[in-house]
Short mmCIF file of C-alpha atoms and ligand atoms in Angstrom, two decimals:
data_model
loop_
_atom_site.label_atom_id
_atom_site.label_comp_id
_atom_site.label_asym_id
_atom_site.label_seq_id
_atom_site.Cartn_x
_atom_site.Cartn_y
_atom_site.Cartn_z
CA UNK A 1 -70.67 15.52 -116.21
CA UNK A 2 -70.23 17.89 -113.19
CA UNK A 3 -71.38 21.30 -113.31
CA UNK A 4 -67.76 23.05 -111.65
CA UNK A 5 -67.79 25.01 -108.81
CA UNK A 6 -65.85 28.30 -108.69
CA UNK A 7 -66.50 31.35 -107.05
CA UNK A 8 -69.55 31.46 -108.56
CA UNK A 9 -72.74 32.84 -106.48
CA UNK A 10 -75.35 30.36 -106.44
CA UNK A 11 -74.87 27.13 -104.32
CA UNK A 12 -75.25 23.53 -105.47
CA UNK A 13 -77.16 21.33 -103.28
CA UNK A 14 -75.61 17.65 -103.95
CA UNK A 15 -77.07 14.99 -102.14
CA UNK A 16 -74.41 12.07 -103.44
CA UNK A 17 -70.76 10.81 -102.53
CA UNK A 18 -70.32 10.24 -106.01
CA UNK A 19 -71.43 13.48 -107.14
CA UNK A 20 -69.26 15.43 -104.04
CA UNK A 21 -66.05 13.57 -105.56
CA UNK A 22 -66.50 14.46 -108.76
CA UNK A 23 -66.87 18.28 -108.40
CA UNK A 24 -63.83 18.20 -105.55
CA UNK A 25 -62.08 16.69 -108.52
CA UNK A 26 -62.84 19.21 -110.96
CA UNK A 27 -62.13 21.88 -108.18
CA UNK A 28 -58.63 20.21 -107.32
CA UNK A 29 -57.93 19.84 -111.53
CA UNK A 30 -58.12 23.66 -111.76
CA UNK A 31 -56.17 24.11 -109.03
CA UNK A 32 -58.68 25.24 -106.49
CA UNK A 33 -58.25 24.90 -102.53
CA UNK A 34 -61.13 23.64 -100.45
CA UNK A 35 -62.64 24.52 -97.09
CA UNK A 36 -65.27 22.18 -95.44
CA UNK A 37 -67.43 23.79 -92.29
CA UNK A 38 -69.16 20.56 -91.68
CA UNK A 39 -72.51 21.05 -89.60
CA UNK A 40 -76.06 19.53 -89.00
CA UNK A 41 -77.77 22.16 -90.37
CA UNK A 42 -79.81 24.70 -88.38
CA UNK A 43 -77.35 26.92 -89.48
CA UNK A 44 -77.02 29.98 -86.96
CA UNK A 45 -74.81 33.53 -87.06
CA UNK A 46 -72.00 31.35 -85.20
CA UNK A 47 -71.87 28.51 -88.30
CA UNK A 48 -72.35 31.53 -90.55
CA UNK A 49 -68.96 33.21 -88.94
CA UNK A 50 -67.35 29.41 -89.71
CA UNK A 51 -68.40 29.70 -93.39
CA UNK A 52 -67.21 33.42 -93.72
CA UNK A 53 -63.93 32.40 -92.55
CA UNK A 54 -63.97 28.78 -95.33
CA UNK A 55 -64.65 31.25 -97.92
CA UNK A 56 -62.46 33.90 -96.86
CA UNK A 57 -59.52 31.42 -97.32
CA UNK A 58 -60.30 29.23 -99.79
CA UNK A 59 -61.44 28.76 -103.52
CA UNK A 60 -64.32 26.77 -103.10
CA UNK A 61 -66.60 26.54 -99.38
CA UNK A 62 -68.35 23.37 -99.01
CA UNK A 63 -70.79 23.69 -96.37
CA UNK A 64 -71.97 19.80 -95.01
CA UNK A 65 -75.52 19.86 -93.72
CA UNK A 66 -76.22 16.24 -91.81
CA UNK A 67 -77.53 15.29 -89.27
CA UNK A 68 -75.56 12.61 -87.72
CA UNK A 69 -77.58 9.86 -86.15
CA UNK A 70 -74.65 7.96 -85.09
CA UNK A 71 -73.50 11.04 -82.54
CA UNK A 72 -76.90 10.74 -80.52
CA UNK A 73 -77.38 8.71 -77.50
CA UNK A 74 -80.74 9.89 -77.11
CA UNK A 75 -83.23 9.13 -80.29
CA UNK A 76 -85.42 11.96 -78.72
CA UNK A 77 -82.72 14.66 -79.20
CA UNK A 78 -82.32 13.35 -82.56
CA UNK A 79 -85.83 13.29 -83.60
CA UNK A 80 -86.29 17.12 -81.88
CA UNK A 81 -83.09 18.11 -84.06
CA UNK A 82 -84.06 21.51 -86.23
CA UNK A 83 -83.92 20.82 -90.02
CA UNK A 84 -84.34 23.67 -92.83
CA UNK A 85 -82.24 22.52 -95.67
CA UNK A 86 -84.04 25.27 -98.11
CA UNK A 87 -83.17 27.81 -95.57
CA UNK A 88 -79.88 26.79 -94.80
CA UNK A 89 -78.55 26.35 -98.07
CA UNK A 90 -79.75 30.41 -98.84
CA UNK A 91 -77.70 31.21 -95.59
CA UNK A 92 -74.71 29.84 -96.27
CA UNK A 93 -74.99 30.70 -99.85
CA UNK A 94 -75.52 34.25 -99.11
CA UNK A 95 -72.17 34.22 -96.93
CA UNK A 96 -69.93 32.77 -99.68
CA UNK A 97 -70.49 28.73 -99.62
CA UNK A 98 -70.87 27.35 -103.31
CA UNK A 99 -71.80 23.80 -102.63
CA UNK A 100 -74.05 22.01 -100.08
CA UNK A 101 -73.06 18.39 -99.52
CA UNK A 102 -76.72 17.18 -97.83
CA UNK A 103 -76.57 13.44 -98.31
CA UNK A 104 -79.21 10.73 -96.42
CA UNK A 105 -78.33 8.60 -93.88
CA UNK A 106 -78.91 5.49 -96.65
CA UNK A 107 -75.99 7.57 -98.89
CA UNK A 108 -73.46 7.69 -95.36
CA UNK A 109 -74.11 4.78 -93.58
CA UNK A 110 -75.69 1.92 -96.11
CA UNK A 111 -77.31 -1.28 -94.80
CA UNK A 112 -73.92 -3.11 -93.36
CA UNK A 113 -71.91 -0.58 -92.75
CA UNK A 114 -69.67 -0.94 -89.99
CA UNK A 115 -66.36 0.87 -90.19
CA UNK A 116 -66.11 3.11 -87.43
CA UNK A 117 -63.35 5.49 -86.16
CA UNK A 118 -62.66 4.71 -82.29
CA UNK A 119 -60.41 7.19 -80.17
CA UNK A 120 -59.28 6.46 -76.58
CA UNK A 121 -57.91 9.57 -74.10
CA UNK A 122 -59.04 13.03 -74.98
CA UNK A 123 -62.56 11.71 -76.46
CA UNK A 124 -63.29 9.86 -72.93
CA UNK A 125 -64.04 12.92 -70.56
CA UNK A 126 -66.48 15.80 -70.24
CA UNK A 127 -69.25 14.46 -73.22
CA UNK A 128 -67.58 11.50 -74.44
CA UNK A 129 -68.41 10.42 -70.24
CA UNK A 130 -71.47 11.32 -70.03
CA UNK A 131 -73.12 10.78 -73.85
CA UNK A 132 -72.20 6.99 -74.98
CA UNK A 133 -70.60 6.68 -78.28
CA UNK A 134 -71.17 10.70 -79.23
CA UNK A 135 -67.24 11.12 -80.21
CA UNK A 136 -67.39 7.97 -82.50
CA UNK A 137 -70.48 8.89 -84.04
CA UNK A 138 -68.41 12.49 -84.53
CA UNK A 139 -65.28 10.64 -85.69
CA UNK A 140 -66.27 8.51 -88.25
CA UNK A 141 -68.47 11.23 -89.31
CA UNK A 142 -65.88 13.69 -90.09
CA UNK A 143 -63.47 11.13 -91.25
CA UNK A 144 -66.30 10.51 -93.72
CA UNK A 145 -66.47 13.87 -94.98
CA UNK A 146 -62.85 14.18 -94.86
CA UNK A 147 -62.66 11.53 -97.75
CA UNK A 148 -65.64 12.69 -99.53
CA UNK A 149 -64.42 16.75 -99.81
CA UNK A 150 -60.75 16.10 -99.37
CA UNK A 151 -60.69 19.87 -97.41
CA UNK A 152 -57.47 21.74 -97.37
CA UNK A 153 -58.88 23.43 -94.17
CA UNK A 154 -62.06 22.49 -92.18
CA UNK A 155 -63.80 24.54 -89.78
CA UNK A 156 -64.74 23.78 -86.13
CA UNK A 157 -66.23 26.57 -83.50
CA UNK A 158 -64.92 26.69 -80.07
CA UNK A 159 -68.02 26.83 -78.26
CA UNK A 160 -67.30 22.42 -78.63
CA UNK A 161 -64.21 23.08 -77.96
CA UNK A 162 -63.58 19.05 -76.75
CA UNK A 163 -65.09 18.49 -79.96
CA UNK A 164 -62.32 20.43 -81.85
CA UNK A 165 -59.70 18.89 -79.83
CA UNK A 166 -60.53 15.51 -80.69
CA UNK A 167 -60.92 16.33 -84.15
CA UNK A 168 -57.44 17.82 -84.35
CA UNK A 169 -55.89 14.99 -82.66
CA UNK A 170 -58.11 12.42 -84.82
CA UNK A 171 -56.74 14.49 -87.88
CA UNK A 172 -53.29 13.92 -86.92
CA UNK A 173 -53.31 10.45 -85.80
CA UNK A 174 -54.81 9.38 -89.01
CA UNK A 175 -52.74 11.87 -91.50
CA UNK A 176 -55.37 13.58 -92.79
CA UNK A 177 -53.85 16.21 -94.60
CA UNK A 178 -56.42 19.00 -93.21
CA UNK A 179 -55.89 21.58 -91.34
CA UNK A 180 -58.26 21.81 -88.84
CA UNK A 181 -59.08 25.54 -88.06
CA UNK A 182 -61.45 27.28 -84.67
CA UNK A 183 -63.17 29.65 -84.35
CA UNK A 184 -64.44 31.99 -81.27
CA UNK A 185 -67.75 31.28 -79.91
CA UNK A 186 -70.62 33.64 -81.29
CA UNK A 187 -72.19 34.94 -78.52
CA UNK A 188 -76.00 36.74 -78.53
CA UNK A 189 -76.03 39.87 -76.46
CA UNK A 190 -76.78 38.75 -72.97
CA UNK A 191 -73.83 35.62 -73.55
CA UNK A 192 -75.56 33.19 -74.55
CA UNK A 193 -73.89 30.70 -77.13
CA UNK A 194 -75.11 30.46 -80.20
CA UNK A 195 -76.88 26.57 -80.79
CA UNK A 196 -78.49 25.02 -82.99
CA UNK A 197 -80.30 23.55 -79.94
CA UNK A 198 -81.35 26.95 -78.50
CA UNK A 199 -84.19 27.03 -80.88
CA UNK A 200 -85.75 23.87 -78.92
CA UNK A 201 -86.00 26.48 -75.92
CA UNK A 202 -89.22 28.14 -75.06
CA UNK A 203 -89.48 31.98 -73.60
CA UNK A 204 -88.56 31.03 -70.14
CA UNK A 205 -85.67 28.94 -70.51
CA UNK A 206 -84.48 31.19 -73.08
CA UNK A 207 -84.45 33.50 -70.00
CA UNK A 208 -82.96 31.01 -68.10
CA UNK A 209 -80.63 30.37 -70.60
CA UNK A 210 -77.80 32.91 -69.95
CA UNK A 211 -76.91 31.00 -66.62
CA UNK A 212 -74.41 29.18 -67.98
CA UNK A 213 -72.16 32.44 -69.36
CA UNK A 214 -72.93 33.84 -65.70
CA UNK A 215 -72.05 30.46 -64.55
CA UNK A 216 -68.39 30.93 -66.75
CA UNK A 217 -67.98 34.28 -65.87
CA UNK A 218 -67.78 33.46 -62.00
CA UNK A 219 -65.72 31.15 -62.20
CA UNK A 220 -63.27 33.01 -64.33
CA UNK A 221 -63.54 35.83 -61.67
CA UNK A 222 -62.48 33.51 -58.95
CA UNK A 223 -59.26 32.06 -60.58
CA UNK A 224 -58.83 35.93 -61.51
CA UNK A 225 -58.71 37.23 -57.87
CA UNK A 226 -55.90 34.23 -57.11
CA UNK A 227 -57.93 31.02 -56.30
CA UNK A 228 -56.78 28.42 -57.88
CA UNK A 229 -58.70 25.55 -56.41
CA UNK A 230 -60.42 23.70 -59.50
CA UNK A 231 -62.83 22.29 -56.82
CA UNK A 232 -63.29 25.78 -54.99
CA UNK A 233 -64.04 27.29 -58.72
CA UNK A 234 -66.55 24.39 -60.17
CA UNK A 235 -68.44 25.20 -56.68
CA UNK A 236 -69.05 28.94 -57.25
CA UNK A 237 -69.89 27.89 -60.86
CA UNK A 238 -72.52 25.14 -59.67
CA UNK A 239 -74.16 28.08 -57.35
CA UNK A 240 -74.94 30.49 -60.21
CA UNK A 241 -76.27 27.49 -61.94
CA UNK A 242 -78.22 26.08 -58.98
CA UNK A 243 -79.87 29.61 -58.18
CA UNK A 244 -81.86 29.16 -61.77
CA UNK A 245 -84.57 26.81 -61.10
CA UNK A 246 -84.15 25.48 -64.80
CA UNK A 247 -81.13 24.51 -65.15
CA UNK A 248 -80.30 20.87 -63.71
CA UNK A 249 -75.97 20.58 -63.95
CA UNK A 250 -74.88 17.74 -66.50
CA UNK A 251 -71.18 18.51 -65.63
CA UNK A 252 -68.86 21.70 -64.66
CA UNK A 253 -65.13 20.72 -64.98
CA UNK A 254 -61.80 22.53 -65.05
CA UNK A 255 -59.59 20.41 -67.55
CA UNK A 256 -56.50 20.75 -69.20
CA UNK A 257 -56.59 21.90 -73.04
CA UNK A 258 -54.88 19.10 -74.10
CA UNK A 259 -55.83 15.96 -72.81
CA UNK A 260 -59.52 17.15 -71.52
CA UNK A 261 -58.44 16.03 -68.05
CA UNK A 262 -59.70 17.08 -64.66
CA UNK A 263 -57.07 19.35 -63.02
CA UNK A 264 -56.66 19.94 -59.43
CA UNK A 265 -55.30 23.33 -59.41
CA UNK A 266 -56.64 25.36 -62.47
CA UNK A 267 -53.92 27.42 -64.62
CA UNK A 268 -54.23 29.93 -67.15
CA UNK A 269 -55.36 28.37 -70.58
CA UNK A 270 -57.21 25.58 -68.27
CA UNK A 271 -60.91 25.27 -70.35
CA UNK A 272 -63.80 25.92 -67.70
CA UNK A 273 -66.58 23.49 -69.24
CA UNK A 274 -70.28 23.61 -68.71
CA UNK A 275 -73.37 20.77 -70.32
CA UNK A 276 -76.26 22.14 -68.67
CA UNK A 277 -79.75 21.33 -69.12
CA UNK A 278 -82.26 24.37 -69.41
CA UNK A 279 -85.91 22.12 -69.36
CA UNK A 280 -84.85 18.82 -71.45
CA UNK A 281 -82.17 20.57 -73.88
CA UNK A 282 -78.72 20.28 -73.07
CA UNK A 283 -76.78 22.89 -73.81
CA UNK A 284 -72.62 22.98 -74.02
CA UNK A 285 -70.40 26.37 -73.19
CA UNK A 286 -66.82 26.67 -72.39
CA UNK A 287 -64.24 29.60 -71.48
CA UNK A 288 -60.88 29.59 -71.21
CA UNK A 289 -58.99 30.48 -67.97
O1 PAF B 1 -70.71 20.13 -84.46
C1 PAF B 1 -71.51 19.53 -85.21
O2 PAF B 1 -72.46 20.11 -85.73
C2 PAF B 1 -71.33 18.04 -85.48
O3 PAF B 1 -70.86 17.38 -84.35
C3 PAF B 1 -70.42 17.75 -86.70
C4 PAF B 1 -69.00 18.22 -86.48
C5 PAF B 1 -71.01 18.42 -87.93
C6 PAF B 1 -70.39 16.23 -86.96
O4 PAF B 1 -71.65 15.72 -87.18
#
């Protein structure tokens, strides 16, 4: 037997598919709507604005805490990843989740598994260039949860807003019958996006860190005063970003919203994209033109 989840106030932590089903089924037998604000945990004011929204709009908020090793190129970054379940799960509860789906990697991906969710086009620029295999890892992820929670909604912030995009298009392409909802970037007060990752910075490159909204911000200035050179804009970006002796450029690309293409000639609602590394963490950051 499954406890049920309501809008009660105390969060469930369940660690197995079989347990997740079973409450989503109980939820969807009294007629309850679901929102999923899938995450790795680390949970920050920016996933706390995702889960806000999730329970704002929906019966029951499932918040997913995993830490996805099939998204990492790097088993360094995945090792250095932040985890705080105890923590997290008081967070979230305290902003309206009622369940915390925190399964182990044996529970997601047991010994054979090998069913993986592949997309070509909009997953193949920007990080799905430069990180090998990072949007499958996220696919087949999500898909995963997807089945598990069954979502009516799911929630996705902008700051990966490539991420988003190929989740929405993934979500389409495979009928899933989610609607996948963003969310605007959660900014602290000198610009800097909110990260799980900015945790892994110490005092000076937390300094530094606030290049790359600097970085944004001159570009969007530029293609504000008329130039509309992608090339002439990524340039001006590069220089606020070369002036901070700890930042080393991973990419800075104009690209359309829709297929995550380069564009030669930026237009309004072109994304300005930034992966930076401040020290040895990469961080991502993104504004619209
Ligand atoms: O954005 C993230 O935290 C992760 O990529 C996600 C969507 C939870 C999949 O592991």
């Amino acid at each position: 037997m499954t406890e049920p989840i309501d809008g009660a106030k105390q969060v469930r932590i369940i660690e197995h598919i079989k347990e997740m089903w079973e409450t989503v089924m109980d939820a969807r037998k009294n007629g309850r709507s679901i929102g999923l604000v899938p995450t790795m945990g680390a949970l920050h004011r920016g996933h706390l604005s995702l889960i806000e929204r999730a329970a704002a709009e929906n019966d029951v908020t499932i918040v997913s805490i995993f830490v996805n090793p099939i998204q990492f190129d790097d088993k360094q970054d995945l090792g250095a990843y932040p985890r705080d379940l105890a923590r997290d799960a008081a967070s979230a509860a305290a902003v309206g989740a009622n369940a915390i789906f925190a399964p182990s990697v044996s529970e997601m991906y047991p010994d054979g598994f090998s069913a993986y969710v592949d997309m070509t086009g909009i997953s193949e620029a920007l990080c799905g260039r430069v990180r090998e295999a990072h949007f499958r890892g996220v696919c087949t992820v999500v898909a995963k949860l997807f089945h598990i929670t069954d979502p009516d909604r799911a929630y996705f912030g902008e700051k990966d807003a490539q991420q988003a995009a190929v989740i929405k298009k993934m979500a389409a392409d495979l009928n899933f019958n989610t609607e996948i909802v963003t969310c605007p970037t959660v900014r602290d007060t000198d610009g800097l996006a909110l990260s799980s990752r900015n945790t892994r910075l110490d005092a000076a490159e937390r300094n530094a860190a606030p290049c790359l909204y600097r970085a944004l911000n001159a570009g969007a200035a530029l293609f504000r005063s008329g130039e509309s050179d992608a090339g002439k804009i990524t340039e001006a970006v590069r220089a606020v970003l070369e002036a901070e002796p700890r930042a080393r450029v991973d990419y800075a690309e104009i690209v359309d919203p829709a297929s995550f293409r380069g564009v030669p000639k930026a237009r309004s609602g072109d994304v300005l994209a930034l992966a930076v590394y401040i020290g040895a963490v990469r961080l991502i950051d993104n504004l619209r033109l």
